């Protein structure tokens, strides 16, 4: 049975997409079967996995409107295959922004993705969902089908404030729609240990959230930022870079957590 994780944080530009595609590649690298779901109309995770969002014949939009199944809409990427870290991709593009409006009248609209993923459950070890920077109907669809939420965050002062809103949303979804849901962990990203404030916030996070803070830390690393322009995750673009290695470590930490608490 696949473990389904949302990568979510309503704050923009905190590293959600970078985390999703690199964790997907890292998990593939250590032998896991992975489906990456792009739930953001920006389509960055799609492009960052080597799939041209403008050329998608079917996408997550069709799946949410129930005009296609996941099996019909998922694609693979030659670039990922060449890099030896292949995962399946359920892509997104601007069309997805319309889904929000089109689903308004539909009953149980927040369960659309959950129902669709049930059909491919046996084919994957992990499903990773890249959420948009909002707590919208799209994010809600992600949260409704997930076993857990991975929250990437930068160790800055305002990061802690935003976390309260996210924690409350997750509590509400858990109480009303998805009893399974929990924060699996906070992932410290774009970390620079030379900056004292980042170290302080990192310590505060550990004091507050204990083992909900992942041991793995993702450093600020330019190779991770360069990779999307080549249409691959950093793990494929430059496997020996510090950023890529940190994501492969994180993938191993995730696998170990799942094995410890299935
Ligand atoms: P959005 O909210 O728009 O979806 P996001 O949370 O998905 O954004 P990303 O797109 O992953 O954030 O990252 C924002 C920017 O920071 C990108 O330019 C990305 O390349 C860069 N970036 C992310 N992680 C790192 C890192 N560890 N080191 C250096 N640059 C990074
Ligand atoms: Mg993103």
Tab-separated table of C-alpha atoms and ligand atoms in Angstrom:
chain	number	residue	atom	x	y	z
A	1	UNK	CA	0.000	0.000	0.000
A	2	UNK	CA	1.317	3.412	-0.944
A	3	UNK	CA	2.107	5.995	1.701
A	4	UNK	CA	0.770	9.355	0.582
A	5	UNK	CA	2.432	12.588	1.667
A	6	UNK	CA	1.573	16.200	0.945
A	7	UNK	CA	4.375	18.703	0.781
A	8	UNK	CA	2.584	21.780	2.036
A	9	UNK	CA	3.152	25.238	3.431
A	10	UNK	CA	0.839	28.093	2.531
A	11	UNK	CA	3.815	30.425	2.446
A	12	UNK	CA	5.149	30.954	-1.076
A	13	UNK	CA	8.668	30.150	-2.210
A	14	UNK	CA	9.704	28.145	0.857
A	15	UNK	CA	10.956	25.145	-1.097
A	16	UNK	CA	7.876	22.909	-1.467
A	17	UNK	CA	8.468	22.044	-5.101
A	18	UNK	CA	12.206	21.597	-4.637
A	19	UNK	CA	11.463	19.240	-1.766
A	20	UNK	CA	8.825	17.277	-3.692
A	21	UNK	CA	10.866	16.591	-6.827
A	22	UNK	CA	14.136	15.912	-5.005
A	23	UNK	CA	12.529	13.642	-2.436
A	24	UNK	CA	10.785	11.803	-5.297
A	25	UNK	CA	14.114	11.387	-7.103
A	26	UNK	CA	15.895	10.418	-3.869
A	27	UNK	CA	13.270	7.783	-3.071
A	28	UNK	CA	13.508	6.417	-6.630
A	29	UNK	CA	17.261	6.282	-6.233
A	30	UNK	CA	16.966	4.079	-3.148
A	31	UNK	CA	14.609	1.704	-4.954
A	32	UNK	CA	11.160	3.016	-4.030
A	33	UNK	CA	8.256	3.166	-6.493
A	34	UNK	CA	7.070	6.782	-6.549
A	35	UNK	CA	4.213	8.783	-8.040
A	36	UNK	CA	4.659	12.562	-7.939
A	37	UNK	CA	1.410	14.539	-8.109
A	38	UNK	CA	1.595	18.199	-9.086
A	39	UNK	CA	-1.342	19.952	-7.442
A	40	UNK	CA	-0.195	23.476	-8.297
A	41	UNK	CA	-1.436	25.312	-11.430
A	42	UNK	CA	2.071	26.835	-11.686
A	43	UNK	CA	3.187	23.369	-12.860
A	44	UNK	CA	6.697	23.826	-11.460
A	45	UNK	CA	7.027	20.246	-10.220
A	46	UNK	CA	5.920	19.016	-13.661
A	47	UNK	CA	8.523	21.132	-15.487
A	48	UNK	CA	11.125	20.330	-12.829
A	49	UNK	CA	10.630	16.636	-13.576
A	50	UNK	CA	11.335	17.065	-17.280
A	51	UNK	CA	7.732	17.173	-18.516
A	52	UNK	CA	6.539	20.124	-20.606
A	53	UNK	CA	3.343	21.303	-18.897
A	54	UNK	CA	2.120	22.956	-22.124
A	55	UNK	CA	2.171	19.630	-23.951
A	56	UNK	CA	0.279	17.532	-21.403
A	57	UNK	CA	-2.599	15.679	-23.060
A	58	UNK	CA	-4.133	14.742	-19.737
A	59	UNK	CA	-3.339	16.149	-16.322
A	60	UNK	CA	-4.422	16.244	-12.698
A	61	UNK	CA	-7.197	18.584	-13.893
A	62	UNK	CA	-8.833	15.747	-15.864
A	63	UNK	CA	-8.423	13.420	-12.882
A	64	UNK	CA	-10.134	15.878	-10.500
A	65	UNK	CA	-12.996	16.346	-12.964
A	66	UNK	CA	-13.191	12.539	-13.324
A	67	UNK	CA	-12.736	12.621	-17.079
A	68	UNK	CA	-9.523	10.551	-16.808
A	69	UNK	CA	-8.050	8.025	-14.394
A	70	UNK	CA	-4.607	8.370	-12.793
A	71	UNK	CA	-3.429	5.446	-14.947
A	72	UNK	CA	-4.478	7.341	-18.088
A	73	UNK	CA	-3.101	10.729	-17.078
A	74	UNK	CA	0.276	9.852	-15.536
A	75	UNK	CA	3.409	10.239	-17.634
A	76	UNK	CA	7.096	9.415	-17.397
A	77	UNK	CA	10.099	11.551	-18.133
A	78	UNK	CA	13.035	10.558	-20.361
A	79	UNK	CA	15.334	12.902	-18.454
A	80	UNK	CA	14.577	11.144	-15.170
A	81	UNK	CA	15.089	7.741	-16.778
A	82	UNK	CA	18.468	8.837	-18.137
A	83	UNK	CA	19.376	10.049	-14.658
A	84	UNK	CA	18.489	6.658	-13.138
A	85	UNK	CA	15.904	8.175	-10.751
A	86	UNK	CA	12.618	7.589	-12.519
A	87	UNK	CA	9.244	8.290	-10.961
A	88	UNK	CA	5.776	8.653	-12.449
A	89	UNK	CA	4.303	12.125	-12.826
A	90	UNK	CA	0.732	13.317	-12.658
A	91	UNK	CA	1.290	16.746	-14.163
A	92	UNK	CA	-0.411	20.112	-13.833
A	93	UNK	CA	-0.704	23.336	-15.777
A	94	UNK	CA	-2.796	26.525	-15.772
A	95	UNK	CA	-5.932	24.580	-16.587
A	96	UNK	CA	-5.919	23.364	-12.990
A	97	UNK	CA	-6.769	26.850	-11.711
A	98	UNK	CA	-10.219	26.352	-13.281
A	99	UNK	CA	-10.856	23.149	-11.346
A	100	UNK	CA	-11.451	25.100	-8.178
A	101	UNK	CA	-14.420	26.911	-9.729
A	102	UNK	CA	-15.714	23.897	-11.620
A	103	UNK	CA	-15.785	21.781	-8.477
A	104	UNK	CA	-17.747	24.293	-6.400
A	105	UNK	CA	-21.100	22.635	-7.077
A	106	UNK	CA	-19.845	19.089	-6.786
A	107	UNK	CA	-20.548	16.918	-3.753
A	108	UNK	CA	-17.600	15.447	-1.854
A	109	UNK	CA	-15.324	17.547	-4.043
A	110	UNK	CA	-12.512	17.436	-1.513
A	111	UNK	CA	-12.327	13.640	-1.888
A	112	UNK	CA	-11.777	13.552	-5.658
A	113	UNK	CA	-8.031	12.960	-5.513
A	114	UNK	CA	-8.361	10.384	-2.731
A	115	UNK	CA	-10.795	8.337	-4.812
A	116	UNK	CA	-8.628	8.571	-7.916
A	117	UNK	CA	-5.439	7.508	-6.123
A	118	UNK	CA	-7.112	4.468	-4.571
A	119	UNK	CA	-7.022	2.771	-8.002
A	120	UNK	CA	-3.210	2.865	-8.237
A	121	UNK	CA	-2.450	2.329	-4.564
A	122	UNK	CA	-0.785	-1.057	-5.046
A	123	UNK	CA	1.585	0.242	-7.717
A	124	UNK	CA	3.573	2.616	-5.513
A	125	UNK	CA	5.472	2.765	-2.245
A	126	UNK	CA	5.172	6.563	-2.043
A	127	UNK	CA	2.864	9.186	-3.497
A	128	UNK	CA	4.189	12.739	-3.063
A	129	UNK	CA	1.883	15.691	-3.647
A	130	UNK	CA	3.273	19.152	-4.358
A	131	UNK	CA	0.720	21.645	-2.998
A	132	UNK	CA	0.206	25.258	-4.097
A	133	UNK	CA	1.055	28.135	-1.708
A	134	UNK	CA	-2.483	28.445	-0.328
A	135	UNK	CA	-4.966	26.571	1.798
A	136	UNK	CA	-7.357	26.206	-1.156
A	137	UNK	CA	-9.671	23.465	-2.436
A	138	UNK	CA	-6.679	22.010	-4.256
A	139	UNK	CA	-4.590	21.793	-1.086
A	140	UNK	CA	-7.633	20.388	0.707
A	141	UNK	CA	-7.842	17.589	-1.871
A	142	UNK	CA	-4.224	16.800	-1.095
A	143	UNK	CA	-4.732	16.882	2.672
A	144	UNK	CA	-7.817	14.658	2.425
A	145	UNK	CA	-5.931	11.771	0.871
A	146	UNK	CA	-2.627	12.051	2.732
A	147	UNK	CA	-1.285	9.995	5.596
A	148	UNK	CA	0.937	12.864	6.505
A	149	UNK	CA	2.220	16.311	5.712
A	150	UNK	CA	5.827	17.240	5.138
A	151	UNK	CA	6.349	20.925	5.886
A	152	UNK	CA	9.435	22.508	4.360
A	153	UNK	CA	10.446	25.670	6.159
A	154	UNK	CA	13.187	28.212	6.235
A	155	UNK	CA	14.532	28.945	9.672
A	156	UNK	CA	13.442	32.565	9.777
A	157	UNK	CA	11.459	34.541	12.289
A	158	UNK	CA	8.166	34.700	10.349
A	159	UNK	CA	8.286	31.000	9.491
A	160	UNK	CA	7.047	30.153	12.981
A	161	UNK	CA	4.046	32.467	12.676
A	162	UNK	CA	2.862	30.862	9.442
A	163	UNK	CA	3.213	27.452	11.001
A	164	UNK	CA	0.367	28.125	13.458
A	165	UNK	CA	-2.134	28.593	10.596
A	166	UNK	CA	-0.976	25.422	8.903
A	167	UNK	CA	-1.119	23.398	12.126
A	168	UNK	CA	-4.689	24.645	12.736
A	169	UNK	CA	-5.792	23.776	9.201
A	170	UNK	CA	-4.337	20.303	9.558
A	171	UNK	CA	-6.166	19.868	12.884
A	172	UNK	CA	-9.461	20.878	11.257
A	173	UNK	CA	-8.993	18.550	8.299
A	174	UNK	CA	-8.102	15.748	10.693
A	175	UNK	CA	-11.212	16.369	12.797
A	176	UNK	CA	-13.638	16.672	9.877
A	177	UNK	CA	-12.331	14.932	6.791
A	178	UNK	CA	-9.295	12.700	7.300
A	179	UNK	CA	-8.627	11.059	10.624
A	180	UNK	CA	-5.264	9.710	9.400
A	181	UNK	CA	-3.755	13.131	8.855
A	182	UNK	CA	-0.757	14.309	10.858
A	183	UNK	CA	2.332	16.407	10.402
A	184	UNK	CA	5.012	13.833	9.674
A	185	UNK	CA	7.695	16.350	10.025
A	186	UNK	CA	9.158	19.776	9.595
A	187	UNK	CA	12.008	19.884	7.109
A	188	UNK	CA	14.545	22.622	7.529
A	189	UNK	CA	15.451	23.851	4.044
A	190	UNK	CA	17.748	26.467	2.497
A	191	UNK	CA	19.651	26.213	5.747
A	192	UNK	CA	22.799	28.263	6.271
A	193	UNK	CA	24.515	27.338	9.558
A	194	UNK	CA	26.642	30.490	9.423
A	195	UNK	CA	23.572	32.604	10.112
A	196	UNK	CA	22.991	32.809	13.861
A	197	UNK	CA	19.270	33.526	13.538
A	198	UNK	CA	18.788	30.343	11.500
A	199	UNK	CA	20.529	28.316	14.186
A	200	UNK	CA	18.341	29.923	16.852
A	201	UNK	CA	15.106	29.255	14.964
A	202	UNK	CA	16.264	25.709	14.290
A	203	UNK	CA	16.793	25.187	18.049
A	204	UNK	CA	13.354	26.692	18.786
A	205	UNK	CA	11.780	24.314	16.294
A	206	UNK	CA	13.396	21.323	17.958
A	207	UNK	CA	12.378	22.541	21.408
A	208	UNK	CA	8.751	23.024	20.299
A	209	UNK	CA	8.210	20.136	17.942
A	210	UNK	CA	10.728	17.534	19.164
A	211	UNK	CA	10.933	14.477	16.910
A	212	UNK	CA	8.520	16.106	14.453
A	213	UNK	CA	11.595	17.908	13.144
A	214	UNK	CA	13.414	15.727	10.616
A	215	UNK	CA	17.052	14.972	11.371
A	216	UNK	CA	17.958	15.706	7.761
A	217	UNK	CA	18.652	19.342	6.982
A	218	UNK	CA	18.691	20.694	3.417
A	219	UNK	CA	21.416	23.306	2.943
A	220	UNK	CA	21.130	26.349	0.723
A	221	UNK	CA	22.827	25.042	-2.396
A	222	UNK	CA	22.971	26.713	-5.780
A	223	UNK	CA	22.908	23.394	-7.668
A	224	UNK	CA	19.378	22.770	-6.344
A	225	UNK	CA	18.304	26.174	-7.680
A	226	UNK	CA	19.964	25.603	-11.062
A	227	UNK	CA	18.480	22.156	-11.671
A	228	UNK	CA	14.906	23.245	-12.646
A	229	UNK	CA	16.189	25.139	-15.687
A	230	UNK	CA	17.523	21.794	-16.942
A	231	UNK	CA	14.174	20.121	-16.223
A	232	UNK	CA	15.491	17.723	-13.580
A	233	UNK	CA	15.687	17.600	-9.772
A	234	UNK	CA	19.053	18.475	-8.215
A	235	UNK	CA	19.456	14.812	-7.243
A	236	UNK	CA	19.685	14.025	-10.977
A	237	UNK	CA	21.398	17.236	-12.123
A	238	UNK	CA	24.396	17.013	-9.794
A	239	UNK	CA	24.271	13.913	-7.582
A	240	UNK	CA	27.511	14.793	-5.813
A	241	UNK	CA	26.368	18.268	-4.714
A	242	UNK	CA	25.679	18.920	-1.024
A	243	UNK	CA	22.006	19.633	-1.791
A	244	UNK	CA	21.502	16.383	-3.707
A	245	UNK	CA	23.199	14.350	-0.986
A	246	UNK	CA	21.016	15.967	1.662
A	247	UNK	CA	17.870	14.974	-0.252
A	248	UNK	CA	19.049	11.371	-0.672
A	249	UNK	CA	19.687	11.293	3.102
A	250	UNK	CA	16.205	12.679	3.634
A	251	UNK	CA	14.747	9.959	1.379
A	252	UNK	CA	16.500	7.342	3.509
A	253	UNK	CA	15.165	8.963	6.673
A	254	UNK	CA	11.628	8.799	5.243
A	255	UNK	CA	11.996	5.122	4.345
A	256	UNK	CA	13.312	4.380	7.845
A	257	UNK	CA	10.392	6.243	9.448
A	258	UNK	CA	7.870	4.290	7.413
A	259	UNK	CA	9.514	1.011	8.321
A	260	UNK	CA	9.577	1.974	12.004
A	261	UNK	CA	5.906	3.039	12.052
A	262	UNK	CA	4.089	1.515	9.061
B	1	LIG	P1	5.706	28.208	-4.491
B	1	LIG	O1	5.109	28.617	-3.183
B	1	LIG	O2	5.729	29.305	-5.504
B	1	LIG	O3	5.138	26.933	-5.024
B	1	LIG	P2	7.841	26.640	-3.428
B	1	LIG	O4	7.502	26.650	-1.989
B	1	LIG	O5	7.464	25.446	-4.214
B	1	LIG	O6	7.269	27.924	-4.161
B	1	LIG	P3	10.456	26.369	-4.605
B	1	LIG	O7	9.940	26.708	-5.970
B	1	LIG	O8	10.799	24.967	-4.338
B	1	LIG	O9	9.414	26.893	-3.513
B	1	LIG	O10	11.718	27.231	-4.219
B	1	LIG	C1	11.719	28.647	-4.325
B	1	LIG	C2	13.050	29.097	-4.914
B	1	LIG	O11	14.110	28.758	-4.034
B	1	LIG	C3	13.373	28.425	-6.243
B	1	LIG	O12	14.032	29.350	-7.054
B	1	LIG	C4	14.305	27.295	-5.844
B	1	LIG	O13	15.183	26.934	-6.892
B	1	LIG	C5	15.057	27.913	-4.684
B	1	LIG	N1	15.507	26.904	-3.709
B	1	LIG	C6	14.728	25.993	-3.073
B	1	LIG	N2	15.445	25.241	-2.218
B	1	LIG	C7	16.720	25.677	-2.305
B	1	LIG	C8	17.961	25.322	-1.664
B	1	LIG	N3	18.014	24.351	-0.743
B	1	LIG	N4	19.068	26.005	-2.004
B	1	LIG	C9	19.015	27.000	-2.917
B	1	LIG	N5	17.915	27.389	-3.559
B	1	LIG	C10	16.764	26.746	-3.263
B	2	LIG	MG1	5.967	25.229	-5.688
